[in-house]
Coordinates of C-alpha atoms and ligand atoms in Angstrom, one line a residue:
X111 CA 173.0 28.7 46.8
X112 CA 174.9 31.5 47.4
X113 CA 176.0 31.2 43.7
X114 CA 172.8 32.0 41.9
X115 CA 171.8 34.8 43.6
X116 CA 172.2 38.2 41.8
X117 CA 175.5 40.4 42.4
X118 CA 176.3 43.4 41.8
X119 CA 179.6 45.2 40.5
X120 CA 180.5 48.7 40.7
X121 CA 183.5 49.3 37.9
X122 CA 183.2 46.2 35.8
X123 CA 183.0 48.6 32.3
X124 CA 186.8 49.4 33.0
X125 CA 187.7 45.7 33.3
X126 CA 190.0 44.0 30.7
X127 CA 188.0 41.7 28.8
X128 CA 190.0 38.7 30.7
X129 CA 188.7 40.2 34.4
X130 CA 185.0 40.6 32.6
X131 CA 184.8 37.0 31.6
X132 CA 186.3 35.9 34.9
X133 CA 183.7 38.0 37.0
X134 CA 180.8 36.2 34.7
X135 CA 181.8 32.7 34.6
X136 CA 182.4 32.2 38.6
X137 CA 179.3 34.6 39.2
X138 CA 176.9 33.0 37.5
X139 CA 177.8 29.0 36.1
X140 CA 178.0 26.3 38.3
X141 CA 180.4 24.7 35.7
X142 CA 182.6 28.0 35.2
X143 CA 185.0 26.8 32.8
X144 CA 182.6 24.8 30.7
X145 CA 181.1 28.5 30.6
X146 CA 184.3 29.6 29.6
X147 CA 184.7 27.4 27.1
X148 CA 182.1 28.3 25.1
X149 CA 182.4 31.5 24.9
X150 CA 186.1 31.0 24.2
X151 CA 185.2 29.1 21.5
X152 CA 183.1 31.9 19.6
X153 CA 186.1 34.3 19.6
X154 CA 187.6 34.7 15.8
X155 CA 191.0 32.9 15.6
X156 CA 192.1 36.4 13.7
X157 CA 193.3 38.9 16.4
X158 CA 192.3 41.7 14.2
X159 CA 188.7 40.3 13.4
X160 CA 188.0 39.9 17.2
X161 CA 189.2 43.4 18.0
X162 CA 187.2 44.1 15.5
X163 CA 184.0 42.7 16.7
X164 CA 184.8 44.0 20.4
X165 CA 184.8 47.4 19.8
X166 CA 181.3 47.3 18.4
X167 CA 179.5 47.6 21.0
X168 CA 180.6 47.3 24.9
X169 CA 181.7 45.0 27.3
X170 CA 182.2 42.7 25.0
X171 CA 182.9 38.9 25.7
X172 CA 182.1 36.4 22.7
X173 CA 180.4 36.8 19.4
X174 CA 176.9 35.9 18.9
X175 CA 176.9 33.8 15.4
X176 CA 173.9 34.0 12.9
X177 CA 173.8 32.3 9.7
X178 CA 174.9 34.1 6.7
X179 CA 172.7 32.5 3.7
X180 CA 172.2 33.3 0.1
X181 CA 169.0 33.4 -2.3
X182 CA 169.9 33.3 -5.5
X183 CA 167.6 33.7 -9.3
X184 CA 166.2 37.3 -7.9
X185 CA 164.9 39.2 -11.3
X186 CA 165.2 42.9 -10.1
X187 CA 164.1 45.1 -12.7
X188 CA 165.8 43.1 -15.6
X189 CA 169.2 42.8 -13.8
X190 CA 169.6 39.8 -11.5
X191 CA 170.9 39.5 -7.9
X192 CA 171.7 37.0 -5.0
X193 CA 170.3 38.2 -2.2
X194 CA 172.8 37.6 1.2
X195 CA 170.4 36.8 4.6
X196 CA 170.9 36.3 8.1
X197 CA 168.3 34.7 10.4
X198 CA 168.3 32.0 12.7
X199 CA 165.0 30.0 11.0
X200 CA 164.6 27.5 8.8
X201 CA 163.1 27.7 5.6
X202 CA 163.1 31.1 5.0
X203 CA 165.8 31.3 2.7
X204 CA 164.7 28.4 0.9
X205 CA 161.4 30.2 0.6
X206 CA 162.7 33.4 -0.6
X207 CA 164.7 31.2 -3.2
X208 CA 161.5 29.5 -4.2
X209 CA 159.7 32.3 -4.6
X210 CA 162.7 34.2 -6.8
X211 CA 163.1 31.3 -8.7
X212 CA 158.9 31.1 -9.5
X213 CA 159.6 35.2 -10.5
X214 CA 162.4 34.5 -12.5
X215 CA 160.3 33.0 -15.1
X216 CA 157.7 35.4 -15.4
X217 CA 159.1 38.5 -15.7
X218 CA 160.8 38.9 -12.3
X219 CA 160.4 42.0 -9.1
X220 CA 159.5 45.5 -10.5
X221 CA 160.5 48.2 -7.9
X222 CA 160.6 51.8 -7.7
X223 CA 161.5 54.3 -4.7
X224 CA 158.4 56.5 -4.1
X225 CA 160.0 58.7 -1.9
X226 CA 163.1 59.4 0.2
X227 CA 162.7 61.6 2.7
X228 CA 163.7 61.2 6.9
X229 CA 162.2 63.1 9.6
X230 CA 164.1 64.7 12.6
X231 CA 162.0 66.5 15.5
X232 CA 163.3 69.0 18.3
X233 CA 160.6 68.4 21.0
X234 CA 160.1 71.6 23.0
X235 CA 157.8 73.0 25.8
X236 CA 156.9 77.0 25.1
X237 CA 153.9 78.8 27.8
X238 CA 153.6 81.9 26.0
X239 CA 151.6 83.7 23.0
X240 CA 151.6 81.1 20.2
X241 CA 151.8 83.9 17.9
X242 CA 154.9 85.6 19.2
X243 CA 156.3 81.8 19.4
X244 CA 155.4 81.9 15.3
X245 CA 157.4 85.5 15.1
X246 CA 160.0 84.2 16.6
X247 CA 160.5 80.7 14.4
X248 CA 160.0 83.0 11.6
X249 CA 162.9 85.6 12.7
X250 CA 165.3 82.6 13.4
X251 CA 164.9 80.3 10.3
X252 CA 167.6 81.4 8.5
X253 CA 170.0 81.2 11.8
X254 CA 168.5 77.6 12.1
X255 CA 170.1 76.5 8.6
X256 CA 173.5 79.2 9.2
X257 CA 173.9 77.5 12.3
X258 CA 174.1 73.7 10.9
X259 CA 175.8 75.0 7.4
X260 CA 178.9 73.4 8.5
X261 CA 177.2 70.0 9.5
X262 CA 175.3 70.0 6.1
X263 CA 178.1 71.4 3.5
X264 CA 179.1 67.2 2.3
X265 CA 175.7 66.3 2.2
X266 CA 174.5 69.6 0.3
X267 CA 177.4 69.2 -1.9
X268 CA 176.5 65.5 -2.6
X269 CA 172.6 67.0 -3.8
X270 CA 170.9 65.9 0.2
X271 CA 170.8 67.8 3.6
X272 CA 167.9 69.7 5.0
X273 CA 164.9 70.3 3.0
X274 CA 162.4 71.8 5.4
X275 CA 161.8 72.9 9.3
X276 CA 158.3 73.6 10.2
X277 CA 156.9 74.6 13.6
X278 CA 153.6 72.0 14.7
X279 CA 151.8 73.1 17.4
X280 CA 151.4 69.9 19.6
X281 CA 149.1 72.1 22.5
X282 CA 146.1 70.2 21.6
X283 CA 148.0 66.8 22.5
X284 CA 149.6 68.1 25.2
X285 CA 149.7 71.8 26.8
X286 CA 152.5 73.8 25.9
X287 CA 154.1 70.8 23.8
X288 CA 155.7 72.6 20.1
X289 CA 158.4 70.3 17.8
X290 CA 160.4 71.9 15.1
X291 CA 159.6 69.4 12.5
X292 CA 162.2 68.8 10.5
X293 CA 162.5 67.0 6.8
X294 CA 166.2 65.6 5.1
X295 CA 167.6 64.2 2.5
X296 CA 170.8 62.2 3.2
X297 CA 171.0 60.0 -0.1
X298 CA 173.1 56.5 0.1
X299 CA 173.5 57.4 4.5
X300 CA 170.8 56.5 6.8
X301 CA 171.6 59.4 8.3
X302 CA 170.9 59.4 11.8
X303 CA 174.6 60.8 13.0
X304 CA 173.4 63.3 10.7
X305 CA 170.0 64.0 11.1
X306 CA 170.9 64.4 15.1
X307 CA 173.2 66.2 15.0
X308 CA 171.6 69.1 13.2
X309 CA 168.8 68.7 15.2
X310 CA 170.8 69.4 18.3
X311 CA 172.4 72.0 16.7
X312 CA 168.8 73.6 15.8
X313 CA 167.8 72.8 19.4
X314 CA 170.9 75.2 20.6
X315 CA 170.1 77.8 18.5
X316 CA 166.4 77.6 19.3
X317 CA 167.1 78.4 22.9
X318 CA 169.9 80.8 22.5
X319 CA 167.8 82.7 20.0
X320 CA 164.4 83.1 22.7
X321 CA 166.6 84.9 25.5
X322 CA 166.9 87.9 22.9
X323 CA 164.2 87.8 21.2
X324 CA 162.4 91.2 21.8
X325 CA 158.9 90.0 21.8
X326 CA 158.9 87.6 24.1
X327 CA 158.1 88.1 27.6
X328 CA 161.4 87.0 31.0
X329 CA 159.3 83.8 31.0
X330 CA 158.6 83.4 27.2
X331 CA 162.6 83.7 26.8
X332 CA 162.5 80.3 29.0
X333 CA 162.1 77.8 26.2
X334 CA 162.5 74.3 27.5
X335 CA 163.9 72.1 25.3
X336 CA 163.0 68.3 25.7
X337 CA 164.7 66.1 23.4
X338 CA 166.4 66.4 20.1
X339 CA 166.1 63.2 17.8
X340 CA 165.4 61.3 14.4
X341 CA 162.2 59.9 13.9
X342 CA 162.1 56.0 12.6
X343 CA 158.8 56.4 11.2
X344 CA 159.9 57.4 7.4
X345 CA 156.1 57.0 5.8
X346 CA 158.1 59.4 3.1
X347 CA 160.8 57.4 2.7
X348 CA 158.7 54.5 0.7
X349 CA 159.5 51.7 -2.1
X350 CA 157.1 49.4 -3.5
X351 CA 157.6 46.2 -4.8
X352 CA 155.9 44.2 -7.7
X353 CA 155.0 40.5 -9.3
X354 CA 152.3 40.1 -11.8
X355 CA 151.7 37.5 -14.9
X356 CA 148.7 36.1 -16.3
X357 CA 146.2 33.9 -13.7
X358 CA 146.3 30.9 -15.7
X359 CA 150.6 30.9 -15.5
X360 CA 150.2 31.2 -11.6
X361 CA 150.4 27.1 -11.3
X362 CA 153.0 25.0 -11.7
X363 CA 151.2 21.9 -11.0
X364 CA 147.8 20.3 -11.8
X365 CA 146.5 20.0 -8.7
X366 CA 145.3 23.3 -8.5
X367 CA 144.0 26.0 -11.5
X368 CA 145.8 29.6 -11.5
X369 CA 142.2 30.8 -11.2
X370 CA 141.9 29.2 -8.0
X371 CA 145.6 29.4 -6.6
X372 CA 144.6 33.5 -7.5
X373 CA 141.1 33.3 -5.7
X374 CA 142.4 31.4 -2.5
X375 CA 145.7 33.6 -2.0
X376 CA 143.6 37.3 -3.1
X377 CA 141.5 36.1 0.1
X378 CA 144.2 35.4 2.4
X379 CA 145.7 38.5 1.8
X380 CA 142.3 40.2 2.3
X381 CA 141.8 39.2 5.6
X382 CA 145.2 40.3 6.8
X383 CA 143.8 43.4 5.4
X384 CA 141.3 43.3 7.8
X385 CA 142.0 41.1 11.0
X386 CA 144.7 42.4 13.1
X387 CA 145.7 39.2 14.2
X388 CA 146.1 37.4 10.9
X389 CA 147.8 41.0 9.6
X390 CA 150.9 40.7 12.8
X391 CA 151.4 36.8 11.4
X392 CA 151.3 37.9 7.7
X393 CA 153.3 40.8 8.1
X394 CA 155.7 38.7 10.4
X395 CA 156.1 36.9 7.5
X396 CA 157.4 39.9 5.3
X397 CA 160.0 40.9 8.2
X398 CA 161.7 37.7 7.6
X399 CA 162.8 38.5 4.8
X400 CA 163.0 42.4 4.9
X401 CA 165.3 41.6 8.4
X402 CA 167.4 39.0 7.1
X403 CA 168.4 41.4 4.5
X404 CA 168.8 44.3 6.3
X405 CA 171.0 42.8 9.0
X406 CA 173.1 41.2 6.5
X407 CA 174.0 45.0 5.4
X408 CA 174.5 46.2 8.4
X409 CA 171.7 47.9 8.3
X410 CA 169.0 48.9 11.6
X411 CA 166.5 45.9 12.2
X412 CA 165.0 47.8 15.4
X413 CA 164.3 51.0 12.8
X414 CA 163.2 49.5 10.4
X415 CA 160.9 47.1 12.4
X416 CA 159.6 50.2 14.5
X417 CA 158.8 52.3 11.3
X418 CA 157.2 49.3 9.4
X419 CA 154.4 48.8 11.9
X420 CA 153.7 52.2 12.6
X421 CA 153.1 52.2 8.5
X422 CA 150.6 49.2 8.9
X423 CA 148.9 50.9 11.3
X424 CA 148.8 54.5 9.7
X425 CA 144.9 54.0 9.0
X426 CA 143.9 53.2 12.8
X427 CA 144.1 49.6 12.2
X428 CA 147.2 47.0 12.0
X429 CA 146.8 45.7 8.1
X430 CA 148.6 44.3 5.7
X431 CA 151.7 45.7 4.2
X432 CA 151.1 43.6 0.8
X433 CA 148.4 43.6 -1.6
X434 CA 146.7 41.5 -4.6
X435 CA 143.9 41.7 -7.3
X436 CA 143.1 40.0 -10.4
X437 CA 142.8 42.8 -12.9
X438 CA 142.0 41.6 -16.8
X439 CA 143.4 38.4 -16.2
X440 CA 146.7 39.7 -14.8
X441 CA 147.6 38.7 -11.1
X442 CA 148.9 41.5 -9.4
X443 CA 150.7 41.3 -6.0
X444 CA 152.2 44.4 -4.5
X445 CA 154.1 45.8 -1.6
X446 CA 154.7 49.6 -0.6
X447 CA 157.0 50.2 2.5
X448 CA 159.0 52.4 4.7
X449 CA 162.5 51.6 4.7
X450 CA 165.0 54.1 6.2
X451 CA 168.5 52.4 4.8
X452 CA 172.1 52.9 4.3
X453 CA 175.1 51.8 2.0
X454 CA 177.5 54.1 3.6
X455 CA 178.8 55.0 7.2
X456 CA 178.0 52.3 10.2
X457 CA 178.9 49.1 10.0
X458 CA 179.7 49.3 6.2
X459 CA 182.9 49.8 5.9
X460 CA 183.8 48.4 8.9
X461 CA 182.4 44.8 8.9
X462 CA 183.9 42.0 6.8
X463 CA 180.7 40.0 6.1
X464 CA 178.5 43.8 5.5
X465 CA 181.3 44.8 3.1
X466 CA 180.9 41.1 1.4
X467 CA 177.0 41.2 1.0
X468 CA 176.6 44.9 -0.7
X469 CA 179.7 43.9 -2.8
X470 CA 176.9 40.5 -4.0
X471 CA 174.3 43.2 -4.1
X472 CA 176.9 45.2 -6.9
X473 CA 177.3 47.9 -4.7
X474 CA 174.0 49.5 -4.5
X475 CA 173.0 53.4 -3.7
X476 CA 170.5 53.1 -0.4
X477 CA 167.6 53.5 -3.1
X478 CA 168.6 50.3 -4.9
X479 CA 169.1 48.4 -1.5
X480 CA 165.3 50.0 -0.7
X481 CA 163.6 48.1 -3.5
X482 CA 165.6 44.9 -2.6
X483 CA 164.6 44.3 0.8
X484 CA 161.1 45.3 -0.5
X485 CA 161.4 42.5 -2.8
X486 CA 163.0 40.3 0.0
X487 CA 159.3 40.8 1.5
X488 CA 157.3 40.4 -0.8
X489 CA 159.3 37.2 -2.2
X490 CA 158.8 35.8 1.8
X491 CA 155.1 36.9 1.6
X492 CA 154.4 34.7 -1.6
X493 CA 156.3 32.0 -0.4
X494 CA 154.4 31.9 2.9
X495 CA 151.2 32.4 1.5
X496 CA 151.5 30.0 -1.7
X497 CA 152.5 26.7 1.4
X498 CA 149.1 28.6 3.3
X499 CA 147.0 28.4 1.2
X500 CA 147.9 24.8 -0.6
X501 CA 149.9 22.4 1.3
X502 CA 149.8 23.9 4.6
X503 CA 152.8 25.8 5.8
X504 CA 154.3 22.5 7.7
X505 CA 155.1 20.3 5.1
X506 CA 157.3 22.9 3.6
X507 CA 159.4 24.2 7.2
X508 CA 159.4 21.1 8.7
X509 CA 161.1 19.8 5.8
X510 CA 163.9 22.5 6.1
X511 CA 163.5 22.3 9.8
X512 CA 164.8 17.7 9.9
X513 CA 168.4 18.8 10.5
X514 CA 167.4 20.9 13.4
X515 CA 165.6 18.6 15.0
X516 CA 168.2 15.8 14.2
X517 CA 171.1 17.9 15.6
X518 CA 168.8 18.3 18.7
X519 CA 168.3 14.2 18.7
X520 CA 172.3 13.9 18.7
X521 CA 172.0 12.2 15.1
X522 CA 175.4 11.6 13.7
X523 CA 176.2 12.3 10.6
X524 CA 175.6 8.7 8.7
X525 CA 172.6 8.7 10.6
X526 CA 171.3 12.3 9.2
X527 CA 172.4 11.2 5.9
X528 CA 170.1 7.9 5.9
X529 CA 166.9 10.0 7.8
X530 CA 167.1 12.7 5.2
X531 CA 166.8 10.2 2.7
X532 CA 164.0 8.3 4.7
X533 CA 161.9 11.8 5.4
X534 CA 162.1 12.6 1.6
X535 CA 158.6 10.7 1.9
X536 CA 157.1 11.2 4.8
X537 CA 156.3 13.6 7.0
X538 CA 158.4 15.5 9.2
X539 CA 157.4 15.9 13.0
X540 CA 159.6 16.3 16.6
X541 CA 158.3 12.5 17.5
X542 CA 158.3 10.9 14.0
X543 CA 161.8 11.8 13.6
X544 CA 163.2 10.7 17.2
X545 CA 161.4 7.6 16.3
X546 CA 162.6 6.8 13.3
X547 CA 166.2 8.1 14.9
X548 CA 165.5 5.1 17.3
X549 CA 164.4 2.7 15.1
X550 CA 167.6 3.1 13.0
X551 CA 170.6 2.6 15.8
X552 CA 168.1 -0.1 17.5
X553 CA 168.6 -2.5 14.6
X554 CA 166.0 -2.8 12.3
X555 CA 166.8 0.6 10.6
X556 CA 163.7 2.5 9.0
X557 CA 162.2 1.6 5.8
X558 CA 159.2 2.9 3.3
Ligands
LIG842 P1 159.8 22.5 -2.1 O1 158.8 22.7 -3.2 O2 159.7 21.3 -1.3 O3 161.3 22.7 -2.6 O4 159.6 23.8 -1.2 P2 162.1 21.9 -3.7 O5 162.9 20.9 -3.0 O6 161.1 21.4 -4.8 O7 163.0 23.0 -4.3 C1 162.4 24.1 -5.1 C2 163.2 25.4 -4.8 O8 163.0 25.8 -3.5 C3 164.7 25.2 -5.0 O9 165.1 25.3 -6.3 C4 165.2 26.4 -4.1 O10 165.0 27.6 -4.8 C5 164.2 26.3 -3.0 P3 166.6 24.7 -6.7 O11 167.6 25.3 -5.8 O12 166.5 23.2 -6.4 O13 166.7 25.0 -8.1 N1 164.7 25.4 -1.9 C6 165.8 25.6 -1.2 N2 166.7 26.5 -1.2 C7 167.8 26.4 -0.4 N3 167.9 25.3 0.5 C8 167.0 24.4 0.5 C9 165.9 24.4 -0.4 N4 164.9 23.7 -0.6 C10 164.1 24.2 -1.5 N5 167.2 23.3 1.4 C11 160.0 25.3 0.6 C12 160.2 23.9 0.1 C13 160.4 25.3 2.1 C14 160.8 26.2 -0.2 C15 158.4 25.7 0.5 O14 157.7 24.7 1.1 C16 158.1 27.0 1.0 O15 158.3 28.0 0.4 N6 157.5 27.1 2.2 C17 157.2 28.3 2.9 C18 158.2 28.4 4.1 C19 158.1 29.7 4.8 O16 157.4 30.6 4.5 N7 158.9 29.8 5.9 C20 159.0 31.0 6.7 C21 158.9 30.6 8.1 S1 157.3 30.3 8.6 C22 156.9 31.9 9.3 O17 157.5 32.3 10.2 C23 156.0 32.8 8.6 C24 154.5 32.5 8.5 O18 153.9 32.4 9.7 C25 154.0 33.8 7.8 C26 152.6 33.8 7.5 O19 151.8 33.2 8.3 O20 152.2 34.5 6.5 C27 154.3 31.3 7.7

């Protein structure tokens, strides 16, 4: 009994990773070294790699493994790409391959970067005369940007850094609440080492500045700074994505017309543009391929994530993030997103498989990895909604989903071999396939 219940350890950060892994096995598994085992057997063989991986992030004591797959035939704006992804699910990659592959032939992604700018805020709380607080911000602007020169000097050399500091009166949200409201540029970095640390900087010389500034009164001096800190939500930091071609080459098979393949998906797009809870499923939908993509460069998921569903519900309501019409015969299916990404600093330079996928990608600037993880999502988005709105999304992932559930079953491998074969006409289900797994080591084998 004793065994399950919860324990806690004072110290166990400045354990060796040895002691950590002991602590956790004979704490919490009733089988400890089966527990050890497996995590044992996730370390990387490489001493170096492992170290590697270790140093991450802290307390450390296995890796966590997600696939690492690739969707190749992407037409980016004439040039072509394989796009690296990594996520747990079936079919997605498939489906983003599909999709590209669909593209390829009819005149592939169009992309273009609408915007690039990140957003930093010093949250501050100021009792006083709003219009001494304004004299003020405009007496120590200058010493705002002399104070961060030698934080911004690379990035100013390289064409980024800051590009504006506002004050917003917040009072009318919340008394006494003011941000310094602050706009960058930081070009192939994500920037938020950088954006932070200016905005601590500015948060320094804010409050230095107030307790000799000659207007304000002994208590107006007291500026109390809250927080200092990037903002994910980059609604100026925006790419769009595009796919179009005539209505009538939207088929590829005659068992439905472009004209109705055009009319049935324009209206499944159309109410994720007005129900909320078709919009979380459709955009859901994007994310797997805009995450995939994203991890795979070492880029942050939770940012991005955060920012993107702010920007689907910039109008009041959650909506969709893509967008279709028929416009003189031309389909036209569209995506316009925030995306806040990075080809230098992080994990970068530092992990093997990041380093691997941006060198597939040819290297891109953070503007050319914007408009492919657009395109990742709005690839997923057609594939999703093309099995929607025809065949039913099932027939499609459970397809991709039979060695799953056979590695679940404990098929071996002449037995997934054979029920591949078998499933290659007929339908894939949990039951049909643990049937049809029985059937075959019972004796009679499956058939049809
Ligand atoms: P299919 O027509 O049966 O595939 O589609 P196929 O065997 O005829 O192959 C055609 C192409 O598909 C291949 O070309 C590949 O590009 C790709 P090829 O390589 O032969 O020249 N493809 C594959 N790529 C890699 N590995 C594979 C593979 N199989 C096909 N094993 C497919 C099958 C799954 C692609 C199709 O049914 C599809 O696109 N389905 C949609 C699946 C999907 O969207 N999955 C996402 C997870 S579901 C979800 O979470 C989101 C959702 O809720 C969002 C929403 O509601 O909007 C649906």
């Amino acid at each position: 009994m004793a065994l399950f219940m919860s324990k806690s350890i004072s110290g166990f950060s400045k354990l060796s990773k040895a002691k950590k892994i002991d602590w956790i096995v004979t704490t919490y598994f009733s089988n400890s070294e089966e527990a050890r085992t497996i995590i044992e057997q996730y370390w990387n063989t490489d001493a170096k790699i492992q170290q590697l991986h270790d140093e991450f992030i802290e307390n450390t004591i296995t890796n966590y493994y997600l696939p690492l797959g690739v969707a190749p035939n992407f037409l980016i704006n004439d040039k072509l790409y394989t796009i690296p992804m990594v996520i747990e699910e079936s079919s997605v990659v498939a489906a983003a391959s599909k999709a590209a592959k669909f593209w390829l032939d009819r005149g592939g992604f169009k992309t273009k970067v609408l915007s690039t700018t990140k957003i930093g805020q010093v949250h501050f709380i100021y009792h006083g005369d709003v219009h001494k607080l304004r004299a003020f911000f405009k007496h120590i602007k200058p010493q705002l940007l002399s104070d961060t020169a030698s934080i911004t000097k690379n990035m100013a050399d390289r064409g980024g850094g800051i590009l504006d500091i506002e004050l917003r009166d917040k009072t009318k949200d919340k008394k006494g609440y003011y941000q310094l409201h602050v706009s960058f540029e930081t070009l192939n970095a994500m920037g938020a080492n950088f954006i932070n640390s200016c905005l601590e900087q500015f948060a320094k010389t804010l409050k230095d500045g107030a307790k000799s500034f000659e207007l304000f009164s002994d208590e107006e001096k007291k500026i109390d700074i809250v927080m200092s800190i990037l903002s994910n939500y980059v609604p100026d930091c925006l790419v769009r994505a595009e796919v179009s071609c005539k209505v009538e080459d939207l088929t590829e098979s005659d068992l439905i017309s472009g004209e109705a393949f055009a009319y049935k998906f324009i209206q499944a797009v159309s109410i994720a543009e007005v129900e909320p809870y078709r919009a979380v499923t459709h955009n859901k939908g994007i994310m797997n391929g805009i995450d995939a993509v994203v991890l795979a460069t070492g880029n942050d998921f939770r940012a991005v994530e955060a920012g993107v569903h702010a920007y689907a519900a910039r109008h009041g309501r959650y909506r969709s993030l893509t967008h279709a019409k028929v416009e003189d015969g031309i389909f036209h299916f569209w995506i316009e997103i925030p995306l806040a990404l990075g080809t230098v600093g992080g994990l970068t330079k530092l992990h093997p498989l990041v380093k691997l996928a941006l060198e597939l990608l040819h290297h891109p600037s953070a503007k050319e990895l914007m408009q492919i993880v657009a395109v990742a999502g709005l690839a997923q988005n057609f594939a999703a909604l093309r099995s929607l709105t025809t065949t039913g999304i099932q027939k499609g992932h459970m397809k991709m989903h039979l060695l799953n559930i056979l590695n679940q079953c404990g098929a071996n491998e002449m037995e997934k071999q054979t029920l591949t074969e078998y499933f290659k006409s007929h339908t894939v289900s949990h039951s049909a396939v643990s049937e049809a797994l029985h059937h075959l080591r019972s004796g009679p084998g499956v058939s049809g």
